[in-house]
Each structure stands twice: as C-alpha cells, then as structure tokens.
mmCIF file of C-alpha atoms in Angstrom:
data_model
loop_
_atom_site.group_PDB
_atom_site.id
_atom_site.type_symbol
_atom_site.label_atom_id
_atom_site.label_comp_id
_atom_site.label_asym_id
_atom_site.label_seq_id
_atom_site.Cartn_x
_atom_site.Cartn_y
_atom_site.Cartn_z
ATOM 1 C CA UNK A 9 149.134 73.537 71.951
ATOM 2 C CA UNK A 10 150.912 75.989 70.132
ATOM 3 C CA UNK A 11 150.474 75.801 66.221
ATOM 4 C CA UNK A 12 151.806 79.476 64.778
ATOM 5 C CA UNK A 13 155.617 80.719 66.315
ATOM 6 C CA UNK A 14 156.331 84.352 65.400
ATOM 7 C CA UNK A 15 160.064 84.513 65.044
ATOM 8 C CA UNK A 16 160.636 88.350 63.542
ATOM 9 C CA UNK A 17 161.511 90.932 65.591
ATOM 10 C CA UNK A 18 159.555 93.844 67.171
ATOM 11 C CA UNK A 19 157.830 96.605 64.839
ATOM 12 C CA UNK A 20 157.972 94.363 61.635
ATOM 13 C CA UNK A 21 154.405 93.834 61.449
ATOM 14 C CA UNK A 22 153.380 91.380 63.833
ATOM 15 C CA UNK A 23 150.083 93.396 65.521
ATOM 16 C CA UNK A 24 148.931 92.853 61.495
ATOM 17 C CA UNK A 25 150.099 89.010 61.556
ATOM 18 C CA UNK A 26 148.562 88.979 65.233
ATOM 19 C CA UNK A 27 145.418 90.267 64.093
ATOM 20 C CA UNK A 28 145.388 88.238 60.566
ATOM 21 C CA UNK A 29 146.219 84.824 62.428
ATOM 22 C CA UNK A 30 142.931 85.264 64.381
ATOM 23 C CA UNK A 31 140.897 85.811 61.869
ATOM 24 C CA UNK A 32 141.791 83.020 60.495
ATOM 25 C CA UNK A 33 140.993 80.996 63.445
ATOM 26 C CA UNK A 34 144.632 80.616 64.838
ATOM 27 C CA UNK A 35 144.065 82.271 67.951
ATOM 28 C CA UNK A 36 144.272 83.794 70.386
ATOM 29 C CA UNK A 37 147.638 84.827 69.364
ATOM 30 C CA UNK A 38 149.863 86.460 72.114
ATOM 31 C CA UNK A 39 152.280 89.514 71.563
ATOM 32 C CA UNK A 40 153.535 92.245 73.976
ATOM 33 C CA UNK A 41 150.421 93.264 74.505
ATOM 34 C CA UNK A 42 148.782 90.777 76.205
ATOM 35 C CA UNK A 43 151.703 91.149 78.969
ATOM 36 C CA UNK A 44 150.808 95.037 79.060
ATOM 37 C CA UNK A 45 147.310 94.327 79.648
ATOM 38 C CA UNK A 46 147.638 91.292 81.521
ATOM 39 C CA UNK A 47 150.800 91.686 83.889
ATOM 40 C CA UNK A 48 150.211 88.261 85.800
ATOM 41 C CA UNK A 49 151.775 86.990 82.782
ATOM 42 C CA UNK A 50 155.390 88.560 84.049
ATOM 43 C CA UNK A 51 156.012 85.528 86.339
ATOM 44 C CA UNK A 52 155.585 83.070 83.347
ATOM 45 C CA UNK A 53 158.259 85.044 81.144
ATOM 46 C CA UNK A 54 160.544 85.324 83.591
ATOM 47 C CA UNK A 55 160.761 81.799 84.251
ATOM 48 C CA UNK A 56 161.056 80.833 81.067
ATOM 49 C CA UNK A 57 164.303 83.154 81.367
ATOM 50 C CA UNK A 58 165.485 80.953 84.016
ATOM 51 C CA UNK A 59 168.150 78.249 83.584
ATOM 52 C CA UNK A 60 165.612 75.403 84.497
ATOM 53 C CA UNK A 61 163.834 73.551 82.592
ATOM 54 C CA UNK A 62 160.611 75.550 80.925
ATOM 55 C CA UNK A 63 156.828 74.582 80.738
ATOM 56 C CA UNK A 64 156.100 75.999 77.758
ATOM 57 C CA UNK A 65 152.463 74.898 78.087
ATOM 58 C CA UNK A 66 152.153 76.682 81.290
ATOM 59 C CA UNK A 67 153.807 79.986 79.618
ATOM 60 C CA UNK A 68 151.477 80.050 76.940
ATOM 61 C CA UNK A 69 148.347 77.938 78.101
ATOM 62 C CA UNK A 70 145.595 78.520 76.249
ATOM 63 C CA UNK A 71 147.308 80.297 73.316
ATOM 64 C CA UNK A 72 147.103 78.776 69.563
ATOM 65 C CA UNK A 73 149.991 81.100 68.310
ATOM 66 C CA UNK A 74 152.554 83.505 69.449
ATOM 67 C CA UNK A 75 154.069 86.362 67.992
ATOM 68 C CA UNK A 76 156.216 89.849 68.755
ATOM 69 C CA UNK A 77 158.754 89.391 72.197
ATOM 70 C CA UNK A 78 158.715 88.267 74.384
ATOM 71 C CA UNK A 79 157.672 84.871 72.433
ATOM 72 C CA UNK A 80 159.751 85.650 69.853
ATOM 73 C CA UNK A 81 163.049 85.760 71.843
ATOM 74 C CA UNK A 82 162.606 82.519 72.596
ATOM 75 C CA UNK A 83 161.874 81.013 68.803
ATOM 76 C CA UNK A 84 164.856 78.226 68.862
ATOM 77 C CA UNK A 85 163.263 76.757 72.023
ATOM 78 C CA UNK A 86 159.867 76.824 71.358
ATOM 79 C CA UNK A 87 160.975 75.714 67.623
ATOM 80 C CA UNK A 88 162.225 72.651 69.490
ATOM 81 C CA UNK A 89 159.705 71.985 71.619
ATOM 82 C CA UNK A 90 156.580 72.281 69.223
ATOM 83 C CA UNK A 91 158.599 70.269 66.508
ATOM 84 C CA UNK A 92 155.142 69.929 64.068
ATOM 85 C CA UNK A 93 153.998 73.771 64.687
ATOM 86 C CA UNK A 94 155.085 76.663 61.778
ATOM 87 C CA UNK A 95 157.381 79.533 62.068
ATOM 88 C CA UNK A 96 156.747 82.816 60.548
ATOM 89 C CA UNK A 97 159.451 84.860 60.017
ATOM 90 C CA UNK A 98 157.854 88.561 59.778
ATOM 91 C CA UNK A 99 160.441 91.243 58.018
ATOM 92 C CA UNK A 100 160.175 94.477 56.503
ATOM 93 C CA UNK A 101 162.773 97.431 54.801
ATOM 94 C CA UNK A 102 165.314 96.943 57.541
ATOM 95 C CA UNK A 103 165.971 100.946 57.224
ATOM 96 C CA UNK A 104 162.246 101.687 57.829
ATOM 97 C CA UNK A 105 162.612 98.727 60.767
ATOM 98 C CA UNK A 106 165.528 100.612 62.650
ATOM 99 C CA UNK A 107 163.973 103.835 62.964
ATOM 100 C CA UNK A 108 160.797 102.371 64.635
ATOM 101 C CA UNK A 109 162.382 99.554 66.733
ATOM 102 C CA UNK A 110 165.115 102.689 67.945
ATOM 103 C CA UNK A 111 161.856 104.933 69.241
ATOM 104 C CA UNK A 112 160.139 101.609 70.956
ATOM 105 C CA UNK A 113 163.960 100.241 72.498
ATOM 106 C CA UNK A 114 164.845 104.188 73.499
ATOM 107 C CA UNK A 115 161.921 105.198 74.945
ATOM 108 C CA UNK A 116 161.928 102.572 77.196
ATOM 109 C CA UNK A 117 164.108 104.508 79.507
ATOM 110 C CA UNK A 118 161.468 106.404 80.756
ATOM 111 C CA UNK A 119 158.960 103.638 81.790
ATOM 112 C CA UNK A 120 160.661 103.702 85.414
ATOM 113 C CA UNK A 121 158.876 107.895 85.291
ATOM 114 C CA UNK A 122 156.133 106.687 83.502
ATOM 115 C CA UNK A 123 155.422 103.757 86.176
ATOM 116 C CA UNK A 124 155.948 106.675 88.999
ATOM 117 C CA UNK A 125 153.318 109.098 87.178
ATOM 118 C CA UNK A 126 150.863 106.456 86.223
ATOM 119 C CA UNK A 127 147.343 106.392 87.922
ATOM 120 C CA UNK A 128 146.967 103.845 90.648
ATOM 121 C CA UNK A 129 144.800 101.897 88.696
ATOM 122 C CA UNK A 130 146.959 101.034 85.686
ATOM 123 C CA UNK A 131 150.285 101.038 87.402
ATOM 124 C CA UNK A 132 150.430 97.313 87.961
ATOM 125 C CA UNK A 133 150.720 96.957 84.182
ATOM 126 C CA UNK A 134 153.433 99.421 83.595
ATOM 127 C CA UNK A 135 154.845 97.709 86.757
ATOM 128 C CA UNK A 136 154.278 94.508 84.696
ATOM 129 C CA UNK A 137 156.292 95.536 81.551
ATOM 130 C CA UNK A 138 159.475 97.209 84.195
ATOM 131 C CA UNK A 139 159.992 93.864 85.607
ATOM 132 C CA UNK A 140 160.058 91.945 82.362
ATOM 133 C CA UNK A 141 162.776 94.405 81.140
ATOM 134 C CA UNK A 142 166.026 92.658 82.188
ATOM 135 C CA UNK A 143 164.092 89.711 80.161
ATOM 136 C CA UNK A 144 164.082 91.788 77.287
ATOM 137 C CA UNK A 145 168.030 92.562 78.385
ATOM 138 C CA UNK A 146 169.368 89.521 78.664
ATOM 139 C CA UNK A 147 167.572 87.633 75.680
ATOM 140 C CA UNK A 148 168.135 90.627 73.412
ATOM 141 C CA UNK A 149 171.665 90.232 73.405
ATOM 142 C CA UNK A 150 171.398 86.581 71.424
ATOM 143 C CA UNK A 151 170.544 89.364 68.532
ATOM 144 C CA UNK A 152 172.371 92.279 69.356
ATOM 145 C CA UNK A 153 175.469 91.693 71.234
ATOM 146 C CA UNK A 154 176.511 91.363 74.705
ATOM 147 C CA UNK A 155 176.486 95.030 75.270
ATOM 148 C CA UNK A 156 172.979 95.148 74.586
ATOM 149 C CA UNK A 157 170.378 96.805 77.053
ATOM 150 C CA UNK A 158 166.914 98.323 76.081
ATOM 151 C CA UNK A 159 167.141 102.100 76.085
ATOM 152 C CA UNK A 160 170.928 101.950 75.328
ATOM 153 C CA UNK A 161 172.040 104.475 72.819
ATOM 154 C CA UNK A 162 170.453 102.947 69.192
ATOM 155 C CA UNK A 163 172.129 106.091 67.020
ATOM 156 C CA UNK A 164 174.530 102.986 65.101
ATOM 157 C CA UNK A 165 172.073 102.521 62.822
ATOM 158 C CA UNK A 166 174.542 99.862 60.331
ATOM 159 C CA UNK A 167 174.947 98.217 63.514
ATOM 160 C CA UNK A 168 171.923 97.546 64.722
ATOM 161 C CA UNK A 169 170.629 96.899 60.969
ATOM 162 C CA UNK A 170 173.402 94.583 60.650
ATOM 163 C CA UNK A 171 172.323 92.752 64.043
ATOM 164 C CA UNK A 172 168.643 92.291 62.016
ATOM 165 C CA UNK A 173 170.133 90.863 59.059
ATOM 166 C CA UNK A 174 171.695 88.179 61.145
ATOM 167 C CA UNK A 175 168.541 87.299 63.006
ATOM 168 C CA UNK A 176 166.487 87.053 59.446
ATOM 169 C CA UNK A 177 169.860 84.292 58.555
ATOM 170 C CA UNK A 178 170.104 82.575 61.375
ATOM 171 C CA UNK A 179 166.157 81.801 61.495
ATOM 172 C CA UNK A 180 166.002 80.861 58.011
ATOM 173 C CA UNK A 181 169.644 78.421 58.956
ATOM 174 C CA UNK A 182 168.115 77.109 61.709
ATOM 175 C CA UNK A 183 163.874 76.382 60.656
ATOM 176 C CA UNK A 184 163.233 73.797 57.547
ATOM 177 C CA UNK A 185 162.167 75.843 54.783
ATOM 178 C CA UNK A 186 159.275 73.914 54.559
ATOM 179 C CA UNK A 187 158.511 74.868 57.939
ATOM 180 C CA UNK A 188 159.007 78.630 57.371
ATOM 181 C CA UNK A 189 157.907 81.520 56.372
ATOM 182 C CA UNK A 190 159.222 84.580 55.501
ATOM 183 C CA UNK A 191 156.198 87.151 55.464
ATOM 184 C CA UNK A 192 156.152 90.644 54.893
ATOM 185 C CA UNK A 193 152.699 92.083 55.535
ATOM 186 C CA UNK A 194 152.389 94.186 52.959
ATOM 187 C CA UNK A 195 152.080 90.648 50.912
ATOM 188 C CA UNK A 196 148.618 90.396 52.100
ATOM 189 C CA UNK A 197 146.497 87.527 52.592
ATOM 190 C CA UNK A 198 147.791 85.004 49.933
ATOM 191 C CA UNK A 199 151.382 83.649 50.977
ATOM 192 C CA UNK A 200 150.348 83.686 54.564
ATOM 193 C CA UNK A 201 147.037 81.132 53.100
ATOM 194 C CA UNK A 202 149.003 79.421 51.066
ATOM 195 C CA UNK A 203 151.498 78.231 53.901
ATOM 196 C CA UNK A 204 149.028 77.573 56.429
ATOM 197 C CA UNK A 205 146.991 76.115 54.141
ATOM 198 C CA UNK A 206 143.746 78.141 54.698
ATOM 199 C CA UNK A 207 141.210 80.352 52.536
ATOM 200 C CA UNK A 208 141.575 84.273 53.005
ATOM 201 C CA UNK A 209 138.289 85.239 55.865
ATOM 202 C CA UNK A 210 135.439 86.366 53.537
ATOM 203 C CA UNK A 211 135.269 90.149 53.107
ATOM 204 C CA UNK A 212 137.750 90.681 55.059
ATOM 205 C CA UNK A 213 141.022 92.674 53.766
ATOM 206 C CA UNK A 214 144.212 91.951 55.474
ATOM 207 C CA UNK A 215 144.652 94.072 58.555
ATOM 208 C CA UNK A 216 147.285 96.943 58.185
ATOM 209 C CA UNK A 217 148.006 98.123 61.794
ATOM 210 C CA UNK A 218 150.698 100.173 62.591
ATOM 211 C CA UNK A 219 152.837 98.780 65.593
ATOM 212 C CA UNK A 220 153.558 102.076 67.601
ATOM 213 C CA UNK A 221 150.513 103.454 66.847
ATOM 214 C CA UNK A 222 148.638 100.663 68.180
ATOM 215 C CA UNK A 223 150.797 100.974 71.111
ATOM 216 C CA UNK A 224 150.625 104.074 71.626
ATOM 217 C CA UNK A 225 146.968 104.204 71.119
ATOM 218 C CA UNK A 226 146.933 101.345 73.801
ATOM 219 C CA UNK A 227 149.060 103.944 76.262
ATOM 220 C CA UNK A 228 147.108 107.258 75.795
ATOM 221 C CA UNK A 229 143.558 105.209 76.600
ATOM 222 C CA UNK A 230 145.367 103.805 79.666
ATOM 223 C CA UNK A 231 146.109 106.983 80.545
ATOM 224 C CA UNK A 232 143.181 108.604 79.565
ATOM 225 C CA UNK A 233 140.983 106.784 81.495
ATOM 226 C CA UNK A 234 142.821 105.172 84.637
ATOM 227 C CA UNK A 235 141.545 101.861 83.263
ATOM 228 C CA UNK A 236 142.042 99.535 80.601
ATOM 229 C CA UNK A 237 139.097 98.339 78.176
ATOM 230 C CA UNK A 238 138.851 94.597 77.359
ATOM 231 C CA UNK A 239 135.931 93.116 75.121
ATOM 232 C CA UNK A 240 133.964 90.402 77.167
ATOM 233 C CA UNK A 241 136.312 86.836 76.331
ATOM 234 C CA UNK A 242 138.853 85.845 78.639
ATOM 235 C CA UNK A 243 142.214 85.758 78.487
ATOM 236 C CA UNK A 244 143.759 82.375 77.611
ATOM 237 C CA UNK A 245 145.310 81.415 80.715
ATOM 238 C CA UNK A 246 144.629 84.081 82.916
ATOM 239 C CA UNK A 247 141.589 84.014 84.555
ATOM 240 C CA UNK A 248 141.107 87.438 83.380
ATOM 241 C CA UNK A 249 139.780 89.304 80.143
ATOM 242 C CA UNK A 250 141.498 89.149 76.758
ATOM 243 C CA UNK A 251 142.842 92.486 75.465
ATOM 244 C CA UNK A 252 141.207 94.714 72.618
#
C-alpha cells in the first residue's frame, strides 16, 4: 500500500528524498531508476497510460512510496486513489531546475543511438526506458503544453520555468495542506520528520545526491561493464533484484 507520493518534477531532488524515505523505513521507494534497471516494469506504466481503468496496486506492488516520473506524472490519480497516504511536493531554484531538467529532457534524443550501440546485455533496459518514452510524451504535456515531446527544443527557458511554476500551484490547489509537503532538500532532515512524523535515522546526515550524476554514474557502469550491479534484496514486485 502506498504511504509516500512524490509529486515534484524530475531533477528537483528526489534520488535524495528517494534515498532519505528509506532510511527512514518508507521503502522501497520507486523512481526512474528502478524502470532503468528493471525494464519488466514498462508494461505496468504503460497501462497505467491507458484509458482503462488502472491497478495501481499491481503498478506499484510491493512499493511503500513513489517518487521522480514516471510516478509522479500520475500524482492526481494516485492522490485519489490512496486518499490517507502523503504527498511531497519536492522543489528547488526553478533557474538551477531548468538547466538540469533541459540536459536530462534533450538528451533523450539520442537513446534510440544509444539503444543501437549498447552491449547485448544491457540493451533490454535502454530498450525499457525507449518504449516508456511516448509515456513520458503524452503525460508531460498535462505540465508543459500540448506541444510537448521529450527531446523537443528546451532553449525557452521562461517558458518552460513558467510551465514549473504552474505544476508547484496546481499541486499545492489540488492536495490538503495538511496532506502536503513542500520540501526542498537542502532543508534536511527536520521538515521532512516533522511531517511524517518520524525521528531523523541515528548518525545518519541527510543524503545529498546529485540527480544526473547519479544517473549518469548509473549509465557509465552499465556501460562499463555490460551488466548492471544490484545488492542481494529483490525488487518489490519483480521477481528480480532491487537496484543499487
């Protein structure tokens, strides 16, 4: 049963809130990168895309929280349908935002080369994360217009910043405020306690991980190796083994 919803956009901290939310026992937590390292997941997202009706249990069995996309597209309906779990609304300088979310949405262009180039082994996942692009398409254009596509030409930068300003108001219109949370990550520990009404971890600071670089770190060991490396738990769900 979901407890946590991530409803902030891509690149605004939430591999930090991922990380923080399972070390304080709210996990597993899924973002993107449990569908790059675990591409059977695909199917699920896409039929949540569909216009039936969506099993939101199946989507995300065996996963206490959910943040990043492609969860976080979908934050009205799974608002809705887990009426008693908390929203966390991640944000950051919406300047500093656009110029990472415009590298992660642009280079995503050349996944179709990267996919082609790709070692046998690992090219199931980057097939993974081409199919669940017109996903990422369709849903993105609830926040940034019809016209949107990922990869499209991001060089409007009042535009698009303008598009995140009236995600961050439409989330806080929409979600009680007692039910929200507006985090920035840099706020550490305490407001994210406070809210879900836990005690910090013991000697542990609050994780500061860098979004691309984690990413990209992800990619160039991928790559590296042919292979991907997973600790020994299993991925909720899957069958399979949980992502490092």
């Amino acid at each position: 049963m979901l407890r946590i919803i991530g409803a902030g956009l891509p690149r605004t901290g939430t591999k930090s809130t991922q990380t923080a939310l399972e070390l304080l026992g709210l996990g597993p937590c899924h973002h993107m990168s449990e569908v790059l390292t675990h591409p059977e997941q695909v199917d699920r997202w896409l039929s949540a895309g569909s216009d039936g009706p969506v099993d939101w249990d199946h989507v995300l069995e065996g996963y206490v929280s959910a943040v990043d996309w492609p969860s976080g597209l979908f934050w009205r309906e799974l608002a809705q349908s887990y009426p008693e779990a908390k929203v966390i609304l991640t944000v950051r300088d919406p300047h500093r935002w656009y110029t990472s979310f415009r590298t992660l949405a642009e280079r995503s262009d050349s996944m179709r080369e990267a996919v082609e180039q790709a070692p046998a082994e690992i090219r199931p996942l980057l097939e993974g994360m081409q199919r669940l692009r017109p996903l990422l398409d369709s849903k993105g254009k609830e926040i940034f217009g019809p016209d949107w596509r990922m990869g499209q030409d991001m060089s409007d930068e009042d535009a698009i910043v303008a598009a995140y300003h009236r995600h961050i108001a439409a989330v806080r219109e929409e979600i009680a405020p007692e039910r929200l949370l507006v985090f920035d990550v840099r706020e550490g520990w305490g407001p994210l306690c406070a809210f879900l009404g836990v005690e910090p971890p013991a000697g542990e600071e609050f994780p500061r991980l860098n979004d691309t670089a984690s990413m990209g770190r992800m990619f160039e060991q991928m790559m590296m190796e042919g292979r991907v490396v997973f600790p020994s738990a299993s991925a909720p769900g899957t069958g399979g083994q949980a992502a490092g």
